[in-house]
Coordinates of C-alpha atoms in Angstrom, one line a residue:
M163 CA -9.9 -34.8 -4.1
R164 CA -8.2 -34.4 -0.7
S165 CA -6.3 -37.3 0.6
P166 CA -7.9 -39.4 3.3
L167 CA -4.5 -40.0 4.8
L168 CA -4.3 -36.4 6.0
A169 CA -4.3 -35.8 9.8
D170 CA -7.2 -33.9 11.2
A171 CA -6.9 -30.1 11.3
P172 CA -5.1 -28.8 14.4
A173 CA -7.2 -27.6 17.3
I174 CA -8.2 -24.0 17.3
R175 CA -7.5 -22.9 20.9
E176 CA -5.5 -20.4 22.9
P177 CA -2.0 -21.8 22.3
R178 CA -0.3 -23.1 25.5
H179 CA 2.9 -21.2 24.9
A180 CA 5.9 -21.5 27.2
P181 CA 8.9 -19.3 27.9
V182 CA 11.3 -19.4 24.9
A183 CA 13.5 -16.4 25.6
H184 CA 14.6 -14.2 28.5
V185 CA 15.4 -10.5 28.1
T186 CA 18.2 -9.9 30.6
R187 CA 19.5 -6.6 31.9
G188 CA 22.2 -6.2 34.5
G189 CA 22.2 -9.8 35.3
M190 CA 18.5 -10.0 35.9
V191 CA 15.6 -11.2 33.8
E192 CA 13.7 -8.1 32.8
G193 CA 11.3 -9.6 30.4
I194 CA 10.1 -13.0 29.0
H195 CA 9.0 -13.9 25.5
Y196 CA 6.6 -16.8 25.4
G197 CA 6.2 -19.0 22.3
S198 CA 6.4 -22.5 20.8
V199 CA 9.3 -24.2 19.1
V200 CA 9.6 -27.6 17.3
V201 CA 12.8 -29.3 16.2
L202 CA 12.6 -32.2 13.8
D203 CA 15.1 -34.9 13.1
G204 CA 16.0 -35.9 9.6
D205 CA 13.4 -38.8 9.7
G206 CA 10.6 -36.4 10.7
G207 CA 10.5 -37.3 14.3
V208 CA 10.3 -34.6 17.0
R209 CA 13.7 -34.2 18.5
S210 CA 12.6 -31.4 20.9
S211 CA 9.7 -29.0 21.5
I212 CA 8.6 -26.3 23.7
G213 CA 5.1 -24.9 24.1
D214 CA 2.1 -25.9 21.9
I215 CA 3.3 -27.2 18.6
E216 CA 0.0 -28.8 17.7
A217 CA -2.3 -25.9 18.1
A218 CA -3.6 -24.1 15.0
C219 CA -1.5 -21.0 14.1
Y220 CA -1.1 -18.6 11.2
P221 CA 2.3 -19.1 9.6
R222 CA 1.9 -15.8 7.8
S223 CA 4.7 -15.3 5.2
A224 CA 6.6 -18.4 6.4
L225 CA 4.1 -20.3 4.3
K226 CA 5.1 -18.7 1.1
P227 CA 7.5 -21.4 -0.1
V228 CA 4.5 -23.8 0.1
Q229 CA 2.4 -21.4 -1.9
A230 CA 5.2 -21.2 -4.4
V231 CA 5.3 -25.0 -4.7
A232 CA 1.6 -25.0 -5.5
M233 CA 2.0 -22.4 -8.2
V234 CA 5.0 -24.2 -9.8
R235 CA 3.0 -27.5 -9.8
A236 CA 0.1 -25.6 -11.5
G237 CA 2.4 -24.4 -14.3
L238 CA 4.1 -21.2 -13.1
P239 CA 7.2 -21.1 -15.3
L240 CA 9.4 -18.8 -13.1
D241 CA 12.8 -19.9 -11.9
G242 CA 15.8 -18.4 -10.1
A243 CA 15.6 -14.9 -8.8
L244 CA 12.0 -14.3 -10.0
L245 CA 10.8 -17.5 -8.3
S246 CA 12.5 -16.5 -5.1
L247 CA 10.7 -13.1 -5.4
A248 CA 7.4 -14.9 -5.9
M249 CA 7.8 -16.3 -2.3
G250 CA 9.2 -13.1 -0.9
S251 CA 8.5 -10.6 1.8
H252 CA 10.8 -8.1 0.1
S253 CA 12.3 -4.9 1.3
G254 CA 11.2 -2.8 -1.6
E255 CA 14.6 -2.4 -3.1
E256 CA 15.0 -1.5 -6.8
R257 CA 15.7 -5.1 -7.7
H258 CA 12.5 -6.2 -6.1
L259 CA 10.4 -3.5 -7.9
T260 CA 12.1 -4.4 -11.2
G261 CA 11.5 -8.1 -10.7
T262 CA 7.9 -7.6 -9.9
R263 CA 7.4 -5.4 -12.9
R264 CA 9.0 -8.1 -15.0
I265 CA 6.5 -10.7 -13.8
L266 CA 3.6 -8.4 -14.4
E267 CA 5.0 -7.7 -17.9
L268 CA 5.1 -11.5 -18.6
A269 CA 1.5 -11.7 -17.4
G270 CA 0.4 -8.7 -19.5
V271 CA -1.0 -7.1 -16.3
T272 CA -0.4 -3.6 -14.9
E273 CA 0.4 -2.7 -11.4
D274 CA -3.2 -1.8 -10.8
G275 CA -4.1 -5.5 -11.2
L276 CA -2.2 -6.6 -8.1
R277 CA -5.1 -6.1 -5.7
N278 CA -2.7 -6.2 -2.7
V279 CA -2.7 -3.4 -0.1
P280 CA -0.6 -0.3 -1.1
D281 CA 2.2 0.2 1.3
L282 CA 5.6 1.9 1.7
P283 CA 8.7 -0.3 1.3
Y284 CA 9.4 -2.6 4.3
A285 CA 13.0 -1.9 4.9
P286 CA 13.5 1.3 7.0
R287 CA 16.4 2.6 4.9
V288 CA 14.5 2.1 1.6
R289 CA 11.3 3.5 3.1
D290 CA 13.1 6.7 4.3
T291 CA 14.5 7.3 0.8
W292 CA 11.1 6.6 -0.7
V293 CA 9.4 9.2 1.5
R294 CA 12.1 11.8 1.0
E295 CA 11.4 11.4 -2.7
G296 CA 7.8 12.3 -2.1
R297 CA 6.5 8.9 -3.0
G298 CA 3.4 7.4 -1.3
P299 CA 2.2 3.9 -0.6
S300 CA 2.1 1.7 -3.7
P301 CA 1.0 -1.9 -4.5
L302 CA 4.4 -2.5 -6.1
A303 CA 6.3 -1.4 -3.0
Q304 CA 4.2 -3.6 -0.7
N305 CA 6.4 -6.5 0.5
C306 CA 4.2 -9.3 -1.0
S307 CA 3.9 -7.8 -4.5
G308 CA 6.2 -10.4 -6.1
K309 CA 3.8 -13.2 -4.8
H310 CA 0.8 -11.4 -6.1
A311 CA 2.4 -10.8 -9.5
A312 CA 3.2 -14.5 -9.7
M313 CA -0.3 -15.4 -8.8
L314 CA -1.6 -13.2 -11.6
Y315 CA 0.9 -14.6 -14.1
L316 CA -0.3 -18.2 -13.3
C317 CA -3.9 -17.2 -13.6
K318 CA -3.3 -15.6 -17.0
L319 CA -1.5 -18.7 -18.2
S320 CA -4.2 -21.0 -16.9
G321 CA -7.1 -19.0 -18.2
W322 CA -8.4 -18.4 -14.6
P323 CA -10.2 -15.1 -13.7
L324 CA -7.8 -12.3 -12.7
E325 CA -10.3 -10.1 -10.8
T326 CA -11.1 -12.8 -8.2
Y327 CA -7.7 -14.4 -7.8
L328 CA -7.7 -13.7 -4.0
D329 CA -11.0 -15.4 -3.4
P330 CA -10.4 -18.7 -1.4
A331 CA -12.8 -20.4 -3.8
H332 CA -10.7 -19.4 -6.9
P333 CA -9.0 -22.3 -8.7
L334 CA -5.6 -20.8 -7.8
Q335 CA -6.3 -20.7 -4.0
R336 CA -7.9 -24.1 -4.1
A337 CA -4.7 -25.5 -5.6
I338 CA -2.7 -23.7 -2.9
S339 CA -4.8 -25.0 -0.1
E340 CA -4.5 -28.6 -1.4
T341 CA -0.7 -28.3 -1.5
V342 CA -0.7 -26.7 2.0
E343 CA -2.5 -29.8 3.3
E344 CA -0.4 -32.3 1.4
L345 CA 3.0 -30.8 2.5
T346 CA 2.0 -30.2 6.1
G347 CA 0.3 -33.5 6.3
Q348 CA -2.9 -32.1 7.9
R349 CA -6.1 -30.5 7.1
I350 CA -6.3 -26.7 7.3
A351 CA -7.9 -25.5 10.5
N352 CA -9.1 -22.1 9.4
V353 CA -8.9 -19.6 6.4
T354 CA -8.7 -15.9 6.9
V355 CA -7.1 -12.9 5.1
D356 CA -3.4 -12.1 5.4
G357 CA -2.2 -8.5 5.7
C358 CA -1.6 -8.3 1.9
G359 CA -5.1 -9.4 1.1
S360 CA -4.4 -13.0 0.0
P361 CA -6.0 -16.1 1.8
L362 CA -4.1 -17.2 4.9
F363 CA -4.3 -20.9 5.9
S364 CA -4.0 -22.0 9.5
V365 CA -1.9 -25.1 10.3
S366 CA 0.1 -26.3 13.3
L367 CA 3.7 -25.3 13.9
H368 CA 4.6 -29.0 13.6
G369 CA 2.9 -29.1 10.2
L370 CA 4.8 -26.0 9.1
A371 CA 8.1 -27.6 10.0
R372 CA 7.1 -30.8 8.1
A373 CA 6.3 -28.8 5.0
A374 CA 9.7 -27.0 5.1
A375 CA 11.5 -30.4 5.5
R376 CA 9.7 -31.8 2.5
I377 CA 10.6 -28.9 0.3
A378 CA 14.2 -28.9 1.5
T379 CA 14.7 -32.6 0.8
A380 CA 12.9 -32.8 -2.5
A381 CA 14.3 -34.7 -5.4
P382 CA 15.5 -33.0 -8.6
D383 CA 13.0 -32.2 -11.3
T384 CA 10.2 -31.6 -8.7
A385 CA 8.3 -28.4 -8.0
E386 CA 9.6 -28.5 -4.5
R387 CA 13.2 -28.7 -5.6
R388 CA 12.7 -25.7 -8.0
V389 CA 11.4 -23.7 -5.1
A390 CA 14.2 -24.8 -2.8
D391 CA 16.9 -24.1 -5.3
A392 CA 15.5 -20.6 -6.1
L393 CA 15.3 -19.6 -2.5
R394 CA 18.7 -21.0 -1.6
A395 CA 20.4 -19.3 -4.6
H396 CA 18.6 -15.9 -4.2
P397 CA 17.7 -15.4 -0.5
E398 CA 17.9 -11.6 -0.8
M399 CA 15.2 -11.6 -3.5
A400 CA 12.8 -13.1 -1.0
S401 CA 13.8 -10.6 1.7
G402 CA 16.5 -7.9 1.2
T403 CA 19.9 -6.6 1.8
G404 CA 21.0 -7.4 5.4
R405 CA 17.8 -9.1 6.4
D406 CA 18.3 -11.7 9.0
T407 CA 16.7 -14.7 7.2
A408 CA 18.8 -14.1 4.1
E409 CA 21.9 -13.8 6.3
L410 CA 21.0 -17.0 8.1
M411 CA 20.7 -18.9 4.8
R412 CA 24.1 -17.5 3.7
A413 CA 25.7 -18.6 6.9
V414 CA 24.4 -22.2 7.0
P415 CA 25.1 -24.2 3.8
G416 CA 22.0 -25.7 2.2
L417 CA 19.6 -24.0 4.7
L418 CA 16.1 -23.2 3.5
A419 CA 14.5 -20.5 5.6
K420 CA 11.5 -18.1 5.6
D421 CA 10.2 -15.7 8.2
G422 CA 6.7 -14.4 8.7
F423 CA 5.0 -11.5 10.6
E424 CA 4.0 -12.1 14.2
G425 CA 7.2 -13.8 15.2
V426 CA 7.2 -16.9 12.9
Q427 CA 10.3 -18.5 11.5
V428 CA 10.8 -21.8 9.7
A429 CA 14.0 -23.4 8.4
A430 CA 15.0 -26.8 7.1
L431 CA 18.2 -28.5 6.0
P432 CA 18.8 -30.8 3.0
D433 CA 18.8 -33.9 5.2
G434 CA 15.3 -33.1 6.5
R435 CA 16.2 -31.6 9.9
A436 CA 13.8 -28.7 10.4
I437 CA 12.7 -26.1 13.0
A438 CA 9.7 -23.8 13.3
V439 CA 9.3 -21.0 15.8
K440 CA 6.3 -18.9 16.9
I441 CA 6.9 -16.0 19.3
A442 CA 3.6 -15.5 21.1
D443 CA 3.7 -11.7 21.3
G444 CA 4.9 -11.3 17.7
A445 CA 8.2 -9.7 18.9
D446 CA 10.7 -9.8 16.1
R447 CA 13.7 -9.4 18.4
A448 CA 13.2 -12.9 19.8
R449 CA 12.5 -14.7 16.5
I450 CA 16.0 -15.2 15.2
P451 CA 17.8 -15.8 18.5
V452 CA 15.3 -18.6 19.3
A453 CA 15.5 -20.0 15.8
A454 CA 19.3 -20.1 16.0
A455 CA 19.1 -21.9 19.3
A456 CA 16.7 -24.4 17.7
L457 CA 19.0 -24.9 14.7
A458 CA 21.9 -25.6 17.1
L459 CA 19.8 -28.2 18.8
A460 CA 19.1 -29.7 15.4
G461 CA 22.8 -30.2 15.0
V462 CA 23.9 -27.1 13.1
D463 CA 27.5 -26.0 14.0
P464 CA 27.0 -23.3 16.7
R465 CA 30.0 -21.4 15.1
L466 CA 27.8 -20.8 12.0
L467 CA 25.1 -19.3 14.2
A468 CA 27.3 -17.0 16.3
G469 CA 26.0 -13.9 14.5
F470 CA 22.4 -14.6 15.2
A471 CA 22.2 -14.1 19.0
G472 CA 20.2 -10.9 18.6
E473 CA 20.9 -7.3 19.3
P474 CA 22.2 -6.5 22.8
M475 CA 20.1 -4.6 25.4
T476 CA 21.8 -1.3 25.9
G477 CA 22.0 1.2 28.8
G478 CA 23.9 4.5 28.5
G479 CA 24.9 3.4 25.0
R480 CA 26.7 0.2 26.1
P481 CA 25.6 -3.4 26.2
V482 CA 24.1 -4.4 29.6
G483 CA 22.0 -7.4 28.6
R484 CA 20.8 -9.7 25.9
I485 CA 18.1 -12.0 24.7
R486 CA 18.8 -15.5 26.0
P487 CA 16.9 -18.4 24.5
V488 CA 15.5 -20.8 27.0
A489 CA 17.2 -24.2 26.7
L490 CA 15.2 -26.2 24.1
D491 CA 15.0 -29.3 26.3
P492 CA 11.5 -30.9 26.7
S493 CA 12.4 -32.0 30.2
S494 CA 12.9 -28.4 31.4
V495 CA 9.7 -26.9 30.1
P496 CA 6.4 -28.9 30.2
V497 CA 5.1 -29.7 26.7
P498 CA 1.2 -29.7 26.6
T499 CA -0.5 -32.8 25.2

């Protein structure tokens, strides 16, 4: 039964995004990325925000740690690197393929049972090698295969149907939706299908940050803590070599972070400070610079964030501009109510 203490679902509307980053070239603003950002204090209060943090949005893969909590609560016995892979948007490196095969082996399921969308590896370097070898799209190479393998493993252990595990009415997906609502503190606004084929639950950016904070601050011997420990210890299993979210977690002690397609980033510290970012146009180039600025506002030492300012804008092969996050000050940008 769903808790009556949950807040209502966020409003489904065109988000009232605001400028969150300027693209500069030669001292002028050449482009503007709009979006929304929320920064939470350790007590859960909103320290700062820009844009529309209460509108319904799709967290995409940034919600995977919450999905992993639901699966661990329901009996998924994975830990460490394999649990990190279960919440991953991986690059398709050999360690990711090997880990996914291992989870499928534990489940007694073949790659054909994944039911995710076949794809090439996500990382360009890995994808180029894959294509040179004459290999085509594969469910195993698709970046969500670790999550799908973990879902199948849990279904097998629980005696749940395998063929329909992606149906929103399936016991697995009902357990996930209940955990999404509990950790975000609000009812789900809408359910659709993510790129990989699994159900995608819509919450607010504010709710996403709350969920990350609750996982990052969880007590020992809880499902949330198992998920947090796995992701912190093995960030590359949830992403890949050189990926920005893994590098961010390596740079900031204790940070829990997960990215998602369409410009979503969430991160939380062990004391409950948290941030969530949505870039309106889905541009990946603005996601990490804006997230780093939000983390600095949350109190993270800016020296730890120096490597996350984004790639420079170049002209003639030399830097002539950059992505400059708009100051995360609610007095400088109107925050819709």
